[in-house]
JSON list of N, CA and C in Angstrom, two decimals:
[
{"chain": "A", "resi": 1, "resn": "SER", "atom": "N", "xyz": [11.75, 23.40, 8.33]},
{"chain": "A", "resi": 1, "resn": "SER", "atom": "CA", "xyz": [10.75, 22.56, 7.65]},
{"chain": "A", "resi": 1, "resn": "SER", "atom": "C", "xyz": [10.45, 21.32, 8.49]},
{"chain": "A", "resi": 2, "resn": "LEU", "atom": "N", "xyz": [9.27, 20.80, 8.31]},
{"chain": "A", "resi": 2, "resn": "LEU", "atom": "CA", "xyz": [8.86, 19.63, 9.07]},
{"chain": "A", "resi": 2, "resn": "LEU", "atom": "C", "xyz": [9.59, 18.39, 8.61]},
{"chain": "A", "resi": 3, "resn": "GLY", "atom": "N", "xyz": [9.92, 17.52, 9.55]},
{"chain": "A", "resi": 3, "resn": "GLY", "atom": "CA", "xyz": [10.51, 16.23, 9.16]},
{"chain": "A", "resi": 3, "resn": "GLY", "atom": "C", "xyz": [9.44, 15.43, 8.44]},
{"chain": "A", "resi": 4, "resn": "LEU", "atom": "N", "xyz": [9.84, 14.59, 7.51]},
{"chain": "A", "resi": 4, "resn": "LEU", "atom": "CA", "xyz": [8.86, 13.80, 6.76]},
{"chain": "A", "resi": 4, "resn": "LEU", "atom": "C", "xyz": [8.05, 12.91, 7.68]},
{"chain": "A", "resi": 5, "resn": "GLU", "atom": "N", "xyz": [8.67, 12.44, 8.76]},
{"chain": "A", "resi": 5, "resn": "GLU", "atom": "CA", "xyz": [7.99, 11.54, 9.70]},
{"chain": "A", "resi": 5, "resn": "GLU", "atom": "C", "xyz": [6.63, 12.12, 10.11]},
{"chain": "A", "resi": 6, "resn": "SER", "atom": "N", "xyz": [6.62, 13.41, 10.43]},
{"chain": "A", "resi": 6, "resn": "SER", "atom": "CA", "xyz": [5.40, 14.01, 10.96]},
{"chain": "A", "resi": 6, "resn": "SER", "atom": "C", "xyz": [4.29, 14.11, 9.92]},
{"chain": "A", "resi": 7, "resn": "CYS", "atom": "N", "xyz": [4.62, 13.91, 8.66]},
{"chain": "A", "resi": 7, "resn": "CYS", "atom": "CA", "xyz": [3.60, 14.03, 7.61]},
{"chain": "A", "resi": 7, "resn": "CYS", "atom": "C", "xyz": [3.04, 12.68, 7.17]},
{"chain": "A", "resi": 8, "resn": "ALA", "atom": "N", "xyz": [3.56, 11.61, 7.75]},
{"chain": "A", "resi": 8, "resn": "ALA", "atom": "CA", "xyz": [3.09, 10.29, 7.32]},
{"chain": "A", "resi": 8, "resn": "ALA", "atom": "C", "xyz": [1.63, 10.09, 7.72]},
{"chain": "A", "resi": 9, "resn": "MET", "atom": "N", "xyz": [0.85, 9.53, 6.80]},
{"chain": "A", "resi": 9, "resn": "MET", "atom": "CA", "xyz": [-0.55, 9.26, 7.06]},
{"chain": "A", "resi": 9, "resn": "MET", "atom": "C", "xyz": [-0.74, 7.75, 7.08]},
{"chain": "A", "resi": 10, "resn": "ASN", "atom": "N", "xyz": [-1.75, 7.32, 7.82]},
{"chain": "A", "resi": 10, "resn": "ASN", "atom": "CA", "xyz": [-2.07, 5.89, 7.82]},
{"chain": "A", "resi": 10, "resn": "ASN", "atom": "C", "xyz": [-3.25, 5.63, 6.91]},
{"chain": "A", "resi": 11, "resn": "TYR", "atom": "N", "xyz": [-3.08, 4.71, 5.99]},
{"chain": "A", "resi": 11, "resn": "TYR", "atom": "CA", "xyz": [-4.13, 4.36, 5.04]},
{"chain": "A", "resi": 11, "resn": "TYR", "atom": "C", "xyz": [-4.46, 2.89, 5.18]},
{"chain": "A", "resi": 12, "resn": "GLU", "atom": "N", "xyz": [-5.69, 2.56, 4.84]},
{"chain": "A", "resi": 12, "resn": "GLU", "atom": "CA", "xyz": [-6.08, 1.15, 4.81]},
{"chain": "A", "resi": 12, "resn": "GLU", "atom": "C", "xyz": [-6.81, 0.93, 3.50]},
{"chain": "A", "resi": 13, "resn": "PHE", "atom": "N", "xyz": [-6.35, -0.07, 2.75]},
{"chain": "A", "resi": 13, "resn": "PHE", "atom": "CA", "xyz": [-6.97, -0.39, 1.47]},
{"chain": "A", "resi": 13, "resn": "PHE", "atom": "C", "xyz": [-7.53, -1.80, 1.52]},
{"chain": "A", "resi": 14, "resn": "THR", "atom": "N", "xyz": [-8.67, -1.99, 0.88]},
{"chain": "A", "resi": 14, "resn": "THR", "atom": "CA", "xyz": [-9.21, -3.33, 0.69]},
{"chain": "A", "resi": 14, "resn": "THR", "atom": "C", "xyz": [-8.79, -3.75, -0.71]},
{"chain": "A", "resi": 15, "resn": "VAL", "atom": "N", "xyz": [-7.93, -4.76, -0.75]},
{"chain": "A", "resi": 15, "resn": "VAL", "atom": "CA", "xyz": [-7.34, -5.20, -2.01]},
{"chain": "A", "resi": 15, "resn": "VAL", "atom": "C", "xyz": [-7.74, -6.65, -2.27]},
{"chain": "A", "resi": 16, "resn": "THR", "atom": "N", "xyz": [-8.37, -6.90, -3.41]},
{"chain": "A", "resi": 16, "resn": "THR", "atom": "CA", "xyz": [-8.72, -8.28, -3.74]},
{"chain": "A", "resi": 16, "resn": "THR", "atom": "C", "xyz": [-7.80, -8.79, -4.84]},
{"chain": "A", "resi": 17, "resn": "GLY", "atom": "N", "xyz": [-7.53, -10.09, -4.78]},
{"chain": "A", "resi": 17, "resn": "GLY", "atom": "CA", "xyz": [-6.66, -10.69, -5.78]},
{"chain": "A", "resi": 17, "resn": "GLY", "atom": "C", "xyz": [-5.31, -11.09, -5.23]},
{"chain": "A", "resi": 18, "resn": "MET", "atom": "N", "xyz": [-5.04, -10.80, -3.95]},
{"chain": "A", "resi": 18, "resn": "MET", "atom": "CA", "xyz": [-3.78, -11.22, -3.34]},
{"chain": "A", "resi": 18, "resn": "MET", "atom": "C", "xyz": [-3.96, -12.65, -2.84]},
{"chain": "A", "resi": 19, "resn": "THR", "atom": "N", "xyz": [-3.48, -13.60, -3.61]},
{"chain": "A", "resi": 19, "resn": "THR", "atom": "CA", "xyz": [-3.75, -14.99, -3.27]},
{"chain": "A", "resi": 19, "resn": "THR", "atom": "C", "xyz": [-2.57, -15.70, -2.62]},
{"chain": "A", "resi": 20, "resn": "CYS", "atom": "N", "xyz": [-1.40, -15.10, -2.67]},
{"chain": "A", "resi": 20, "resn": "CYS", "atom": "CA", "xyz": [-0.23, -15.81, -2.17]},
{"chain": "A", "resi": 20, "resn": "CYS", "atom": "C", "xyz": [0.83, -14.83, -1.69]},
{"chain": "A", "resi": 21, "resn": "GLY", "atom": "N", "xyz": [1.90, -15.38, -1.14]},
{"chain": "A", "resi": 21, "resn": "GLY", "atom": "CA", "xyz": [3.00, -14.56, -0.65]},
{"chain": "A", "resi": 21, "resn": "GLY", "atom": "C", "xyz": [3.62, -13.73, -1.77]},
{"chain": "A", "resi": 22, "resn": "HIS", "atom": "N", "xyz": [3.62, -14.29, -2.98]},
{"chain": "A", "resi": 22, "resn": "HIS", "atom": "CA", "xyz": [4.18, -13.56, -4.12]},
{"chain": "A", "resi": 22, "resn": "HIS", "atom": "C", "xyz": [3.39, -12.29, -4.36]},
{"chain": "A", "resi": 23, "resn": "CYS", "atom": "N", "xyz": [2.07, -12.38, -4.22]},
{"chain": "A", "resi": 23, "resn": "CYS", "atom": "CA", "xyz": [1.21, -11.20, -4.40]},
{"chain": "A", "resi": 23, "resn": "CYS", "atom": "C", "xyz": [1.55, -10.13, -3.37]},
{"chain": "A", "resi": 24, "resn": "GLU", "atom": "N", "xyz": [1.77, -10.56, -2.13]},
{"chain": "A", "resi": 24, "resn": "GLU", "atom": "CA", "xyz": [2.12, -9.62, -1.07]},
{"chain": "A", "resi": 24, "resn": "GLU", "atom": "C", "xyz": [3.39, -8.86, -1.45]},
{"chain": "A", "resi": 25, "resn": "LYS", "atom": "N", "xyz": [4.37, -9.60, -1.95]},
{"chain": "A", "resi": 25, "resn": "LYS", "atom": "CA", "xyz": [5.64, -8.96, -2.34]},
{"chain": "A", "resi": 25, "resn": "LYS", "atom": "C", "xyz": [5.43, -7.97, -3.47]},
{"chain": "A", "resi": 26, "resn": "ALA", "atom": "N", "xyz": [4.60, -8.36, -4.44]},
{"chain": "A", "resi": 26, "resn": "ALA", "atom": "CA", "xyz": [4.34, -7.48, -5.58]},
{"chain": "A", "resi": 26, "resn": "ALA", "atom": "C", "xyz": [3.69, -6.18, -5.12]},
{"chain": "A", "resi": 27, "resn": "VAL", "atom": "N", "xyz": [2.72, -6.30, -4.21]},
{"chain": "A", "resi": 27, "resn": "VAL", "atom": "CA", "xyz": [2.03, -5.12, -3.69]},
{"chain": "A", "resi": 27, "resn": "VAL", "atom": "C", "xyz": [3.01, -4.25, -2.91]},
{"chain": "A", "resi": 28, "resn": "SER", "atom": "N", "xyz": [3.81, -4.88, -2.05]},
{"chain": "A", "resi": 28, "resn": "SER", "atom": "CA", "xyz": [4.79, -4.13, -1.26]},
{"chain": "A", "resi": 28, "resn": "SER", "atom": "C", "xyz": [5.77, -3.38, -2.16]},
{"chain": "A", "resi": 29, "resn": "LYS", "atom": "N", "xyz": [6.26, -4.07, -3.20]},
{"chain": "A", "resi": 29, "resn": "LYS", "atom": "CA", "xyz": [7.22, -3.45, -4.12]},
{"chain": "A", "resi": 29, "resn": "LYS", "atom": "C", "xyz": [6.60, -2.25, -4.82]},
{"chain": "A", "resi": 30, "resn": "ALA", "atom": "N", "xyz": [5.35, -2.40, -5.25]},
{"chain": "A", "resi": 30, "resn": "ALA", "atom": "CA", "xyz": [4.67, -1.30, -5.96]},
{"chain": "A", "resi": 30, "resn": "ALA", "atom": "C", "xyz": [4.57, -0.08, -5.05]},
{"chain": "A", "resi": 31, "resn": "ILE", "atom": "N", "xyz": [4.27, -0.33, -3.77]},
{"chain": "A", "resi": 31, "resn": "ILE", "atom": "CA", "xyz": [4.14, 0.78, -2.82]},
{"chain": "A", "resi": 31, "resn": "ILE", "atom": "C", "xyz": [5.50, 1.40, -2.56]},
{"chain": "A", "resi": 32, "resn": "GLN", "atom": "N", "xyz": [6.52, 0.55, -2.39]},
{"chain": "A", "resi": 32, "resn": "GLN", "atom": "CA", "xyz": [7.86, 1.06, -2.10]},
{"chain": "A", "resi": 32, "resn": "GLN", "atom": "C", "xyz": [8.45, 1.83, -3.27]},
{"chain": "A", "resi": 33, "resn": "LYS", "atom": "N", "xyz": [7.98, 1.54, -4.48]},
{"chain": "A", "resi": 33, "resn": "LYS", "atom": "CA", "xyz": [8.44, 2.30, -5.65]},
{"chain": "A", "resi": 33, "resn": "LYS", "atom": "C", "xyz": [7.97, 3.74, -5.50]},
{"chain": "A", "resi": 34, "resn": "GLN", "atom": "N", "xyz": [6.75, 3.92, -4.97]},
{"chain": "A", "resi": 34, "resn": "GLN", "atom": "CA", "xyz": [6.20, 5.27, -4.77]},
{"chain": "A", "resi": 34, "resn": "GLN", "atom": "C", "xyz": [6.79, 5.93, -3.54]},
{"chain": "A", "resi": 35, "resn": "ASP", "atom": "N", "xyz": [7.03, 5.13, -2.50]},
{"chain": "A", "resi": 35, "resn": "ASP", "atom": "CA", "xyz": [7.55, 5.66, -1.24]},
{"chain": "A", "resi": 35, "resn": "ASP", "atom": "C", "xyz": [8.45, 4.63, -0.56]},
{"chain": "A", "resi": 36, "resn": "PRO", "atom": "N", "xyz": [9.76, 4.75, -0.78]},
{"chain": "A", "resi": 36, "resn": "PRO", "atom": "CA", "xyz": [10.71, 3.78, -0.21]},
{"chain": "A", "resi": 36, "resn": "PRO", "atom": "C", "xyz": [10.64, 3.71, 1.32]},
{"chain": "A", "resi": 37, "resn": "GLU", "atom": "N", "xyz": [10.12, 4.77, 1.95]},
{"chain": "A", "resi": 37, "resn": "GLU", "atom": "CA", "xyz": [10.07, 4.81, 3.42]},
{"chain": "A", "resi": 37, "resn": "GLU", "atom": "C", "xyz": [8.75, 4.27, 3.99]},
{"chain": "A", "resi": 38, "resn": "ALA", "atom": "N", "xyz": [7.84, 3.89, 3.11]},
{"chain": "A", "resi": 38, "resn": "ALA", "atom": "CA", "xyz": [6.51, 3.47, 3.57]},
{"chain": "A", "resi": 38, "resn": "ALA", "atom": "C", "xyz": [6.59, 2.27, 4.51]},
{"chain": "A", "resi": 39, "resn": "GLN", "atom": "N", "xyz": [5.73, 2.28, 5.51]},
{"chain": "A", "resi": 39, "resn": "GLN", "atom": "CA", "xyz": [5.58, 1.12, 6.40]},
{"chain": "A", "resi": 39, "resn": "GLN", "atom": "C", "xyz": [4.35, 0.38, 5.87]},
{"chain": "A", "resi": 40, "resn": "ILE", "atom": "N", "xyz": [4.53, -0.91, 5.60]},
{"chain": "A", "resi": 40, "resn": "ILE", "atom": "CA", "xyz": [3.44, -1.67, 4.98]},
{"chain": "A", "resi": 40, "resn": "ILE", "atom": "C", "xyz": [3.10, -2.90, 5.82]},
{"chain": "A", "resi": 41, "resn": "ARG", "atom": "N", "xyz": [1.82, -3.11, 6.02]},
{"chain": "A", "resi": 41, "resn": "ARG", "atom": "CA", "xyz": [1.36, -4.31, 6.72]},
{"chain": "A", "resi": 41, "resn": "ARG", "atom": "C", "xyz": [0.27, -4.93, 5.87]},
{"chain": "A", "resi": 42, "resn": "ILE", "atom": "N", "xyz": [0.44, -6.17, 5.48]},
{"chain": "A", "resi": 42, "resn": "ILE", "atom": "CA", "xyz": [-0.55, -6.83, 4.64]},
{"chain": "A", "resi": 42, "resn": "ILE", "atom": "C", "xyz": [-1.22, -7.97, 5.41]},
{"chain": "A", "resi": 43, "resn": "LEU", "atom": "N", "xyz": [-2.54, -7.89, 5.49]},
{"chain": "A", "resi": 43, "resn": "LEU", "atom": "CA", "xyz": [-3.34, -8.93, 6.15]},
{"chain": "A", "resi": 43, "resn": "LEU", "atom": "C", "xyz": [-4.12, -9.63, 5.05]},
{"chain": "A", "resi": 44, "resn": "ARG", "atom": "N", "xyz": [-3.48, -10.63, 4.45]},
{"chain": "A", "resi": 44, "resn": "ARG", "atom": "CA", "xyz": [-4.04, -11.23, 3.24]},
{"chain": "A", "resi": 44, "resn": "ARG", "atom": "C", "xyz": [-5.40, -11.88, 3.48]},
{"chain": "A", "resi": 45, "resn": "GLU", "atom": "N", "xyz": [-5.57, -12.53, 4.64]},
{"chain": "A", "resi": 45, "resn": "GLU", "atom": "CA", "xyz": [-6.84, -13.22, 4.90]},
{"chain": "A", "resi": 45, "resn": "GLU", "atom": "C", "xyz": [-8.01, -12.24, 4.89]},
{"chain": "A", "resi": 46, "resn": "GLN", "atom": "N", "xyz": [-7.75, -11.01, 5.33]},
{"chain": "A", "resi": 46, "resn": "GLN", "atom": "CA", "xyz": [-8.82, -9.99, 5.35]},
{"chain": "A", "resi": 46, "resn": "GLN", "atom": "C", "xyz": [-8.79, -9.11, 4.11]},
{"chain": "A", "resi": 47, "resn": "ASN", "atom": "N", "xyz": [-7.89, -9.40, 3.16]},
{"chain": "A", "resi": 47, "resn": "ASN", "atom": "CA", "xyz": [-7.74, -8.56, 1.96]},
{"chain": "A", "resi": 47, "resn": "ASN", "atom": "C", "xyz": [-7.39, -7.13, 2.32]},
{"chain": "A", "resi": 48, "resn": "LEU", "atom": "N", "xyz": [-6.63, -6.94, 3.40]},
{"chain": "A", "resi": 48, "resn": "LEU", "atom": "CA", "xyz": [-6.31, -5.58, 3.83]},
{"chain": "A", "resi": 48, "resn": "LEU", "atom": "C", "xyz": [-4.85, -5.27, 3.63]},
{"chain": "A", "resi": 49, "resn": "VAL", "atom": "N", "xyz": [-4.60, -4.03, 3.19]},
{"chain": "A", "resi": 49, "resn": "VAL", "atom": "CA", "xyz": [-3.24, -3.51, 3.12]},
{"chain": "A", "resi": 49, "resn": "VAL", "atom": "C", "xyz": [-3.23, -2.22, 3.93]},
{"chain": "A", "resi": 50, "resn": "GLN", "atom": "N", "xyz": [-2.41, -2.19, 4.95]},
{"chain": "A", "resi": 50, "resn": "GLN", "atom": "CA", "xyz": [-2.28, -0.99, 5.78]},
{"chain": "A", "resi": 50, "resn": "GLN", "atom": "C", "xyz": [-0.95, -0.34, 5.46]},
{"chain": "A", "resi": 51, "resn": "ILE", "atom": "N", "xyz": [-0.98, 0.95, 5.19]},
{"chain": "A", "resi": 51, "resn": "ILE", "atom": "CA", "xyz": [0.23, 1.66, 4.80]},
{"chain": "A", "resi": 51, "resn": "ILE", "atom": "C", "xyz": [0.36, 2.95, 5.60]},
{"chain": "A", "resi": 52, "resn": "SER", "atom": "N", "xyz": [1.57, 3.19, 6.05]},
{"chain": "A", "resi": 52, "resn": "SER", "atom": "CA", "xyz": [1.88, 4.49, 6.64]},
{"chain": "A", "resi": 52, "resn": "SER", "atom": "C", "xyz": [2.85, 5.13, 5.65]},
{"chain": "A", "resi": 53, "resn": "SER", "atom": "N", "xyz": [2.43, 6.25, 5.07]},
{"chain": "A", "resi": 53, "resn": "SER", "atom": "CA", "xyz": [3.22, 6.85, 4.00]},
{"chain": "A", "resi": 53, "resn": "SER", "atom": "C", "xyz": [3.02, 8.36, 3.94]},
{"chain": "A", "resi": 54, "resn": "THR", "atom": "N", "xyz": [4.00, 9.04, 3.37]},
{"chain": "A", "resi": 54, "resn": "THR", "atom": "CA", "xyz": [3.89, 10.48, 3.16]},
{"chain": "A", "resi": 54, "resn": "THR", "atom": "C", "xyz": [3.21, 10.80, 1.83]},
{"chain": "A", "resi": 55, "resn": "ARG", "atom": "N", "xyz": [2.97, 9.77, 1.02]},
{"chain": "A", "resi": 55, "resn": "ARG", "atom": "CA", "xyz": [2.35, 9.99, -0.29]},
{"chain": "A", "resi": 55, "resn": "ARG", "atom": "C", "xyz": [0.83, 10.13, -0.18]},
{"chain": "A", "resi": 56, "resn": "GLU", "atom": "N", "xyz": [0.23, 10.65, -1.26]},
{"chain": "A", "resi": 56, "resn": "GLU", "atom": "CA", "xyz": [-1.22, 10.78, -1.35]},
{"chain": "A", "resi": 56, "resn": "GLU", "atom": "C", "xyz": [-1.84, 9.39, -1.42]},
{"chain": "A", "resi": 57, "resn": "ARG", "atom": "N", "xyz": [-3.03, 9.27, -0.85]},
{"chain": "A", "resi": 57, "resn": "ARG", "atom": "CA", "xyz": [-3.74, 8.00, -0.89]},
{"chain": "A", "resi": 57, "resn": "ARG", "atom": "C", "xyz": [-3.93, 7.51, -2.33]},
{"chain": "A", "resi": 58, "resn": "GLU", "atom": "N", "xyz": [-4.34, 8.41, -3.21]},
{"chain": "A", "resi": 58, "resn": "GLU", "atom": "CA", "xyz": [-4.63, 8.03, -4.59]},
{"chain": "A", "resi": 58, "resn": "GLU", "atom": "C", "xyz": [-3.38, 7.51, -5.31]},
{"chain": "A", "resi": 59, "resn": "THR", "atom": "N", "xyz": [-2.23, 8.09, -5.01]},
{"chain": "A", "resi": 59, "resn": "THR", "atom": "CA", "xyz": [-0.96, 7.64, -5.61]},
{"chain": "A", "resi": 59, "resn": "THR", "atom": "C", "xyz": [-0.69, 6.19, -5.24]},
{"chain": "A", "resi": 60, "resn": "LEU", "atom": "N", "xyz": [-0.90, 5.87, -3.98]},
{"chain": "A", "resi": 60, "resn": "LEU", "atom": "CA", "xyz": [-0.66, 4.51, -3.50]},
{"chain": "A", "resi": 60, "resn": "LEU", "atom": "C", "xyz": [-1.69, 3.55, -4.06]},
{"chain": "A", "resi": 61, "resn": "ARG", "atom": "N", "xyz": [-2.94, 4.00, -4.11]},
{"chain": "A", "resi": 61, "resn": "ARG", "atom": "CA", "xyz": [-4.01, 3.15, -4.64]},
{"chain": "A", "resi": 61, "resn": "ARG", "atom": "C", "xyz": [-3.71, 2.79, -6.10]},
{"chain": "A", "resi": 62, "resn": "GLN", "atom": "N", "xyz": [-3.32, 3.79, -6.87]},
{"chain": "A", "resi": 62, "resn": "GLN", "atom": "CA", "xyz": [-3.00, 3.61, -8.28]},
{"chain": "A", "resi": 62, "resn": "GLN", "atom": "C", "xyz": [-1.86, 2.60, -8.45]},
{"chain": "A", "resi": 63, "resn": "ALA", "atom": "N", "xyz": [-0.86, 2.68, -7.59]},
{"chain": "A", "resi": 63, "resn": "ALA", "atom": "CA", "xyz": [0.30, 1.79, -7.68]},
{"chain": "A", "resi": 63, "resn": "ALA", "atom": "C", "xyz": [-0.15, 0.34, -7.52]},
{"chain": "A", "resi": 64, "resn": "ILE", "atom": "N", "xyz": [-1.08, 0.09, -6.60]},
{"chain": "A", "resi": 64, "resn": "ILE", "atom": "CA", "xyz": [-1.57, -1.27, -6.37]},
{"chain": "A", "resi": 64, "resn": "ILE", "atom": "C", "xyz": [-2.42, -1.73, -7.55]},
{"chain": "A", "resi": 65, "resn": "VAL", "atom": "N", "xyz": [-3.26, -0.82, -8.06]},
{"chain": "A", "resi": 65, "resn": "VAL", "atom": "CA", "xyz": [-4.11, -1.13, -9.21]},
{"chain": "A", "resi": 65, "resn": "VAL", "atom": "C", "xyz": [-3.25, -1.50, -10.42]},
{"chain": "A", "resi": 66, "resn": "GLU", "atom": "N", "xyz": [-2.17, -0.75, -10.62]},
{"chain": "A", "resi": 66, "resn": "GLU", "atom": "CA", "xyz": [-1.31, -1.00, -11.77]},
{"chain": "A", "resi": 66, "resn": "GLU", "atom": "C", "xyz": [-0.63, -2.37, -11.69]},
{"chain": "A", "resi": 67, "resn": "GLU", "atom": "N", "xyz": [-0.51, -2.91, -10.48]},
{"chain": "A", "resi": 67, "resn": "GLU", "atom": "CA", "xyz": [0.05, -4.26, -10.32]},
{"chain": "A", "resi": 67, "resn": "GLU", "atom": "C", "xyz": [-0.99, -5.31, -10.73]},
{"chain": "A", "resi": 68, "resn": "GLY", "atom": "N", "xyz": [-2.23, -4.88, -10.94]},
{"chain": "A", "resi": 68, "resn": "GLY", "atom": "CA", "xyz": [-3.26, -5.82, -11.40]},
{"chain": "A", "resi": 68, "resn": "GLY", "atom": "C", "xyz": [-4.23, -6.27, -10.33]},
{"chain": "A", "resi": 69, "resn": "TYR", "atom": "N", "xyz": [-4.28, -5.55, -9.21]},
{"chain": "A", "resi": 69, "resn": "TYR", "atom": "CA", "xyz": [-5.21, -5.94, -8.14]},
{"chain": "A", "resi": 69, "resn": "TYR", "atom": "C", "xyz": [-6.37, -4.96, -8.08]},
{"chain": "A", "resi": 70, "resn": "ALA", "atom": "N", "xyz": [-7.51, -5.46, -7.62]},
{"chain": "A", "resi": 70, "resn": "ALA", "atom": "CA", "xyz": [-8.67, -4.61, -7.46]},
{"chain": "A", "resi": 70, "resn": "ALA", "atom": "C", "xyz": [-8.59, -3.94, -6.09]},
{"chain": "A", "resi": 71, "resn": "VAL", "atom": "N", "xyz": [-8.72, -2.62, -6.07]},
{"chain": "A", "resi": 71, "resn": "VAL", "atom": "CA", "xyz": [-8.65, -1.87, -4.81]},
{"chain": "A", "resi": 71, "resn": "VAL", "atom": "C", "xyz": [-9.94, -1.08, -4.65]},
{"chain": "A", "resi": 72, "resn": "ALA", "atom": "N", "xyz": [-10.60, -1.27, -3.50]},
{"chain": "A", "resi": 72, "resn": "ALA", "atom": "CA", "xyz": [-11.82, -0.51, -3.23]},
{"chain": "A", "resi": 72, "resn": "ALA", "atom": "C", "xyz": [-11.42, 0.97, -3.13]},
{"chain": "A", "resi": 73, "resn": "PRO", "atom": "N", "xyz": [-12.27, 1.89, -3.62]},
{"chain": "A", "resi": 73, "resn": "PRO", "atom": "CA", "xyz": [-11.92, 3.32, -3.61]},
{"chain": "A", "resi": 73, "resn": "PRO", "atom": "C", "xyz": [-11.65, 3.83, -2.20]}
]
């Protein structure tokens, strides 16, 4: 079987509502709940969240939305 590493996809989300470091942590936690192995990079000034994960894009998007942030489709 393939190692999980080889299945990781890179996603980029435009997330609005991240106003502070606390928001970044909340978003990261929500993503890590779905995928503990996810690599996350948050560029708050650009409202961007970059994720490398084995999960489906929609699963990750939903996790951020459930934290209360607006995520572009």
